[in-house]
Short mmCIF file of C-alpha atoms in Angstrom, two decimals:
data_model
loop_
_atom_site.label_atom_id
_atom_site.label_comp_id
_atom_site.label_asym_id
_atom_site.label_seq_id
_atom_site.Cartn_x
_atom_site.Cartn_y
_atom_site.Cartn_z
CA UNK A 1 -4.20 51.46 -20.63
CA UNK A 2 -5.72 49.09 -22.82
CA UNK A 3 -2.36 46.85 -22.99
CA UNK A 4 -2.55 46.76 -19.11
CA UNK A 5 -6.27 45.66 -18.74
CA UNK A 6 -4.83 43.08 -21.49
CA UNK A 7 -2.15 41.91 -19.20
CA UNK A 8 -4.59 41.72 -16.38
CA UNK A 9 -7.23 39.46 -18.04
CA UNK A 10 -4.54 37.50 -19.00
CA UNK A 11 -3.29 36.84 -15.53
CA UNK A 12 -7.08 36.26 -14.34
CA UNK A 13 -7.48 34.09 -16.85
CA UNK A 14 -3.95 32.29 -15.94
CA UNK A 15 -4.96 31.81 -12.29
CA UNK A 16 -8.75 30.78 -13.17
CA UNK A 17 -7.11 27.82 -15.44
CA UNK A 18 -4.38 26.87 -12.56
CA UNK A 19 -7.56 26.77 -9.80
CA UNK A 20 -9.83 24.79 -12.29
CA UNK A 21 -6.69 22.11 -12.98
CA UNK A 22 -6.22 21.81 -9.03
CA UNK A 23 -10.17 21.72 -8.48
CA UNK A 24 -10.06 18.74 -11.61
CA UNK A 25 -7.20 16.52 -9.93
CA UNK A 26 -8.54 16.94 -6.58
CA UNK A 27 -12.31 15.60 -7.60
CA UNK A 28 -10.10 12.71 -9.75
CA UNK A 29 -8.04 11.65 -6.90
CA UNK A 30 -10.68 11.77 -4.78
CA UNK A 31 -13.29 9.82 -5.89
CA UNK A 32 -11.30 7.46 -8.89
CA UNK A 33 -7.56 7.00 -8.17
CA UNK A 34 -4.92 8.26 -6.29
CA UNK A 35 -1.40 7.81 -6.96
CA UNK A 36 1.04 5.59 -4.73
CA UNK A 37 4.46 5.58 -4.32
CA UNK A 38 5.88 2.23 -2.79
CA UNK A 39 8.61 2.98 0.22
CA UNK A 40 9.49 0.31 1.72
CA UNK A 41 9.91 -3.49 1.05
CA UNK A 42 7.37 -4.92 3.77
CA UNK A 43 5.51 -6.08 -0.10
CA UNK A 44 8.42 -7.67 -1.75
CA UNK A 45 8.10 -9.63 -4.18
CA UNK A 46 4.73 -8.36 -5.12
CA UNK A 47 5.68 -4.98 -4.67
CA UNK A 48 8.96 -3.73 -4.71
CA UNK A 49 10.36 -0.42 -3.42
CA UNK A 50 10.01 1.63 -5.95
CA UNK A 51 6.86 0.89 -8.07
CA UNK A 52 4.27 3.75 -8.72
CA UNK A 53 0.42 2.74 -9.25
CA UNK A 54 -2.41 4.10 -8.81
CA UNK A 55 -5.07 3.12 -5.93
CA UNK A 56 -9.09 1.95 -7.23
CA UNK A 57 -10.98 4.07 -5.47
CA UNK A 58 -14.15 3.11 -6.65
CA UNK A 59 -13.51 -0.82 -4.92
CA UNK A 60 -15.17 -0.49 -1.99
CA UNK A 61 -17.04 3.05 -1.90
CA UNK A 62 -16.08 5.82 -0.02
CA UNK A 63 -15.07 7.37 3.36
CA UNK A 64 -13.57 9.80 4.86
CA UNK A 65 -10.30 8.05 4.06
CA UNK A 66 -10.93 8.76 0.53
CA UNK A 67 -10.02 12.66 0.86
CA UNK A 68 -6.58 12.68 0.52
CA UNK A 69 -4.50 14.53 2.81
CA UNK A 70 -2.40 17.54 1.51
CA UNK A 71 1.41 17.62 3.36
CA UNK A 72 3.69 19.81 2.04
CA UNK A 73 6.06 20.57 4.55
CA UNK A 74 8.64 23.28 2.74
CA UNK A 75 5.71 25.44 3.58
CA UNK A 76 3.39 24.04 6.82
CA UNK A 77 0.90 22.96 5.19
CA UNK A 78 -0.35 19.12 6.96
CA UNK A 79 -4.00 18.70 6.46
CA UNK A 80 -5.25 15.47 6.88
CA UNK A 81 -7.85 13.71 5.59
CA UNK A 82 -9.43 13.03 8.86
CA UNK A 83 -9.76 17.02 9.74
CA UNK A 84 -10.42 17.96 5.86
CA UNK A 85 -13.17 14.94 5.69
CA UNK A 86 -14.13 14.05 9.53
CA UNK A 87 -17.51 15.16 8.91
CA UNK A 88 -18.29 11.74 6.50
CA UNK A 89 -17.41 9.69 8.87
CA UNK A 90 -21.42 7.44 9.15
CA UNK A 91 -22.25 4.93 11.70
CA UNK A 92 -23.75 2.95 8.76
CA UNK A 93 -20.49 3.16 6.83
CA UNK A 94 -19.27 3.36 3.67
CA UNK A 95 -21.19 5.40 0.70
CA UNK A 96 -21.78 2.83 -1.93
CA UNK A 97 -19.50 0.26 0.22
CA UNK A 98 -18.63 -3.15 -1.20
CA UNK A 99 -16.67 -5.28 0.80
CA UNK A 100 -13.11 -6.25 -0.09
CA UNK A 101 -12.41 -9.30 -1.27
CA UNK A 102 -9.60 -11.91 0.86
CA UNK A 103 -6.41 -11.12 -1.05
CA UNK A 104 -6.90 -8.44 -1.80
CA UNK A 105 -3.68 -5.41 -1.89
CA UNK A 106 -4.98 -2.58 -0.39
CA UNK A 107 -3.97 0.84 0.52
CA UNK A 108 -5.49 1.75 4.24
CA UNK A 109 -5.16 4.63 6.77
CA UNK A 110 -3.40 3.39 10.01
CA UNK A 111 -6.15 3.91 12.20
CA UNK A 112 -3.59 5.80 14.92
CA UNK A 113 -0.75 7.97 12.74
CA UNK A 114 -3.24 8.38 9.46
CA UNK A 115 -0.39 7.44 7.26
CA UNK A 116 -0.84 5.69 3.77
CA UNK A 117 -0.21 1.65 4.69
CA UNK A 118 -0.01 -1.48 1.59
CA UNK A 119 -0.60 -4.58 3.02
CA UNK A 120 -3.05 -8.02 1.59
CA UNK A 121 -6.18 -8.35 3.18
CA UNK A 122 -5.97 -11.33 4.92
CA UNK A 123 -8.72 -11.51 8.01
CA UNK A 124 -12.44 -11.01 7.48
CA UNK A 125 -14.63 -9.51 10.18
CA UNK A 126 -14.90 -12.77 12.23
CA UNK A 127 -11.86 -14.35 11.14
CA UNK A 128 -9.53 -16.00 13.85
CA UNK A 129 -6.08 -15.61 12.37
CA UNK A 130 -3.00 -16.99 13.61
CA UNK A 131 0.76 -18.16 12.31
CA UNK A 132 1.90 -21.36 14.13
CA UNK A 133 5.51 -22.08 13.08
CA UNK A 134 5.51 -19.39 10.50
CA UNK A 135 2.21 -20.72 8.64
CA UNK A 136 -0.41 -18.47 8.35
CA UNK A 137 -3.62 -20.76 9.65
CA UNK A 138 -7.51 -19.22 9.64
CA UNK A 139 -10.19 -20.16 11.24
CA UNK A 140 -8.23 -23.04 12.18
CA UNK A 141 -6.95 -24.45 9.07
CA UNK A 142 -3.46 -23.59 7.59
CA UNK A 143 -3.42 -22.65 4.16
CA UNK A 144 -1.49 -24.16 1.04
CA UNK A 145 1.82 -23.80 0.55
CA UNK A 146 4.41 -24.59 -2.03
CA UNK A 147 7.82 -24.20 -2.56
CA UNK A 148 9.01 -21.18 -5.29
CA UNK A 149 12.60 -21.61 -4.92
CA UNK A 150 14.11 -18.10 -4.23
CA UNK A 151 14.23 -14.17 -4.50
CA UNK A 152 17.55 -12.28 -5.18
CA UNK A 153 18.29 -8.94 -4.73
CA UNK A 154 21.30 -7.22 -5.40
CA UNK A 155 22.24 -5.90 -1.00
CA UNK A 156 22.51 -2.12 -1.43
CA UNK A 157 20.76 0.58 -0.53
CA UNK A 158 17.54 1.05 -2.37
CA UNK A 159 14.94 3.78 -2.98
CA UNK A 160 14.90 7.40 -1.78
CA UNK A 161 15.17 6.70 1.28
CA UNK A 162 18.40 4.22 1.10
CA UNK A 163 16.59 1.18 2.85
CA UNK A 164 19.15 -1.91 2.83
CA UNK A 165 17.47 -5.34 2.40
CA UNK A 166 17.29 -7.72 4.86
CA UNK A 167 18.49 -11.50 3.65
CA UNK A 168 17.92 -15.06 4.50
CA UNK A 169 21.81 -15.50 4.07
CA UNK A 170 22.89 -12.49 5.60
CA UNK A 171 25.04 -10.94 6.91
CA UNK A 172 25.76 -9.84 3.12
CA UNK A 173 28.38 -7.24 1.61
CA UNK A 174 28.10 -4.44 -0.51
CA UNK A 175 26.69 -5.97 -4.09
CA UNK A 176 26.50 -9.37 -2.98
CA UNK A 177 23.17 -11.54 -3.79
CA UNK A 178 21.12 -11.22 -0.70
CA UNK A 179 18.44 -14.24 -0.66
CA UNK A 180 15.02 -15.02 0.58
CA UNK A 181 13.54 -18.37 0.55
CA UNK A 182 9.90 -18.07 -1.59
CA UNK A 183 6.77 -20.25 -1.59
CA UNK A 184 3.77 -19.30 -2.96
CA UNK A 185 0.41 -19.21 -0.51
CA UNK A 186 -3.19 -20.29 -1.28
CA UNK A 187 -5.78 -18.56 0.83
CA UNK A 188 -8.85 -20.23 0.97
CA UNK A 189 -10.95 -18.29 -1.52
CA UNK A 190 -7.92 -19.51 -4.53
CA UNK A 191 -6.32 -16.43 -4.43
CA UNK A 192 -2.23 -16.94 -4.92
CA UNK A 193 0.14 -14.86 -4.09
CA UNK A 194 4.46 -15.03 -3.04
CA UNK A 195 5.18 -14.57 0.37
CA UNK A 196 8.96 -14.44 1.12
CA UNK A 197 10.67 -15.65 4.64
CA UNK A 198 13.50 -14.38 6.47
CA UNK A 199 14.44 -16.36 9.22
CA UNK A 200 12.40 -17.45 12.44
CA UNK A 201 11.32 -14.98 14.54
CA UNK A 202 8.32 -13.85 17.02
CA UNK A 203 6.18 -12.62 14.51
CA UNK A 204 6.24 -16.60 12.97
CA UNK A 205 4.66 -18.04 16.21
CA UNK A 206 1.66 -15.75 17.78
CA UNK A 207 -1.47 -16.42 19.39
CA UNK A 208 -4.84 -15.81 17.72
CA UNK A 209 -6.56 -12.53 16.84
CA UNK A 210 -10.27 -13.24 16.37
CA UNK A 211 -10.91 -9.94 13.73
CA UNK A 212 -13.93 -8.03 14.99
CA UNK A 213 -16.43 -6.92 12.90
CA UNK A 214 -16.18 -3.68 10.72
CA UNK A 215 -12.87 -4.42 11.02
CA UNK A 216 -10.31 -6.45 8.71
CA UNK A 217 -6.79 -7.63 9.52
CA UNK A 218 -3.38 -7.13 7.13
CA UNK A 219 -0.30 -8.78 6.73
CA UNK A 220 2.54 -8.01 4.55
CA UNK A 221 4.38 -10.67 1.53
CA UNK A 222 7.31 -10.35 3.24
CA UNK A 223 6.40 -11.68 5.97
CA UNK A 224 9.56 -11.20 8.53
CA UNK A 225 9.79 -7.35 7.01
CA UNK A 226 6.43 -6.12 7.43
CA UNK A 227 5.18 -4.22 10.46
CA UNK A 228 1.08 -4.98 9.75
CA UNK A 229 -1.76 -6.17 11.97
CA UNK A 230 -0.11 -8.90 13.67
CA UNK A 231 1.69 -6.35 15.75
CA UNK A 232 -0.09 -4.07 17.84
CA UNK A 233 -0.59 -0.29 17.26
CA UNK A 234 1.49 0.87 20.33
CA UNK A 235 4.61 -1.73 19.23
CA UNK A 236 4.73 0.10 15.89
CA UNK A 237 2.19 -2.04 14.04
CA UNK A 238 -1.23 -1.40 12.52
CA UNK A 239 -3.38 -3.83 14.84
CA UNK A 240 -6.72 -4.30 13.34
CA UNK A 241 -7.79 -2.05 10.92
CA UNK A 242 -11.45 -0.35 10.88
CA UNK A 243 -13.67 -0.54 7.56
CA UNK A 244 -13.73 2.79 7.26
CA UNK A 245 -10.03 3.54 6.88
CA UNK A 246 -9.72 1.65 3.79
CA UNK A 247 -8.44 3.72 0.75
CA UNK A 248 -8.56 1.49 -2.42
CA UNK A 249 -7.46 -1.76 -3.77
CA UNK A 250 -4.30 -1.85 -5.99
CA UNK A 251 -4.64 -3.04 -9.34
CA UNK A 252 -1.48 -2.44 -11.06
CA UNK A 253 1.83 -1.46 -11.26
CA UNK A 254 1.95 1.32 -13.45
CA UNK A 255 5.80 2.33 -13.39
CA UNK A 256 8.99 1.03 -11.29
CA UNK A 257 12.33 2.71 -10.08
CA UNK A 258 15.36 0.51 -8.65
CA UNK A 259 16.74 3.85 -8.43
CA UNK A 260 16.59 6.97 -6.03
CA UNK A 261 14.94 9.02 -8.38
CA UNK A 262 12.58 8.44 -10.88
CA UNK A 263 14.73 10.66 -13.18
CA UNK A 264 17.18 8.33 -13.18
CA UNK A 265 16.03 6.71 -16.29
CA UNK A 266 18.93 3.96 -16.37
CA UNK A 267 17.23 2.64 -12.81
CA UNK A 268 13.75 2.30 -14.78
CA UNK A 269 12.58 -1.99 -14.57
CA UNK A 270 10.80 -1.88 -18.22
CA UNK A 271 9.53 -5.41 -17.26
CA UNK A 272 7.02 -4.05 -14.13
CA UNK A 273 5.15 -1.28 -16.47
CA UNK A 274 1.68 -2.36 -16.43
CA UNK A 275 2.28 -5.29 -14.47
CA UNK A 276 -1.06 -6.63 -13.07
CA UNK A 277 -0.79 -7.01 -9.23
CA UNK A 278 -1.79 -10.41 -7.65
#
């Protein structure tokens, strides 16, 4: 008997520490960082399908965006943020809000699907934003550019989800060098970043969004790859994105796969560990 009240404690005890570890990572991804798995290339160079970092939560305060949603579909579970944390939503915003910073890479809810979005915070509230001839211009004024030569890529399928790169020289073949012209763009408060080009297309040549305010407007560094604000929610873009729905800025690059799983260790690109994002 004594063996099987043993056995028992030992089982509570099991469970207790297995709750308490859940109830520990929640709080931590929650309110400090939560980790982010890059899927797609709309980021290149900055980013690159692939990289794992981890999201500042702390930047600009809290929401309900900061609850993180728990999908695991091998067993219906899909709680989102929004109906696990609805009730923070505040008409005076954020709890100990800061505003972001132009340049900033952020990690956002899209205000219509809830799903995770990277882009660079490009439009303040009252920004008028605009690309004329595949320049980004605001509030009237285009901003610096210079030439960065190019990126290469090897064209094959890459990531989990086998996504094949789009090039400036394309069509290319199987393990040929797929190219995209570089320059690197100044926005007006000095930040720098790459932004890579494709070939012209609508998205180069638009009319201009004036960004309302509580409200901030995204663009991706690969600019002819990225579905972001310049497209409208209901053609499969993220439109304008409320303050609220802001996640976390990201920092740095904590780990990077070329491969489709991070077990494949000979995929592993030792050179983006702890590389600084800019």
């Amino acid at each position: 008997m004594a063996s099987k009240t043993k056995q028992g404690s030992a089982f509570v005890e099991t469970v207790k520490t297995i709750v308490y570890a859940l109830l520990i990572a929640g709080v931590f991804r929650t309110l400090f960082f939560q980790p982010f798995w890059i899927p797609s290339g709309s980021m290149k160079d900055t980013l690159l399908i692939g990289d794992f970092l981890f999201v500042n939560k702390m930047a600009y305060g809290y929401s309900y965006a900061s609850c993180p949603s728990i999908r695991i579909p091998a067993i219906g579970i899909n709680l989102d943020a929004e109906k696990l944390c609805g009730f923070l939503k505040r008409d005076e915003g954020r709890f100990l809000g800061r505003e972001p910073e132009r340049g900033d890479v952020v990690v956002f809810r899209h205000p219509v699907t809830g799903a995770d979005f990277i882009k660079r915070l490009i439009g303040l509230p009252g920004d008028r934003i605009q690309m004329i001839n595949g320049v980004l211009n605001i509030n009237g004024t285009p901003v610096k550019l210079e030439d960065a030569g190019y990126f290469e890529e090897i064209s094959e399928p890459q990531g989990p989800q086998g996504y094949r790169p789009r090039c400036e020289n394309g069509p290319v073949g199987e393990g040929g060098s797929c190219l995209k012209s570089r320059k690197i763009e100044t926005l007006p408060n000095g930040v720098s970043h790459d932004i890579l080009n494709i070939g012209d297309q609508a998205s180069d040549h638009t009319g201009v969004y004036t960004v309302p305010e509580g409200y901030y407007f995204f663009m991706g560094d690969n600019r002819d790859n990225s579905a972001d604000s310049r497209l409208p929610q209901a053609a499969g873009g993220v439109g304008f994105v409320p303050a609220e729905n802001l996640v976390g800025r990201a920092d740095r690059i904590m780990f990077s796969s070329a491969g489709r799983s991070m077990l494949f260790f000979w995929t592993w690109r030792g050179d983006r560990f702890f590389k600084a994002i800019k």
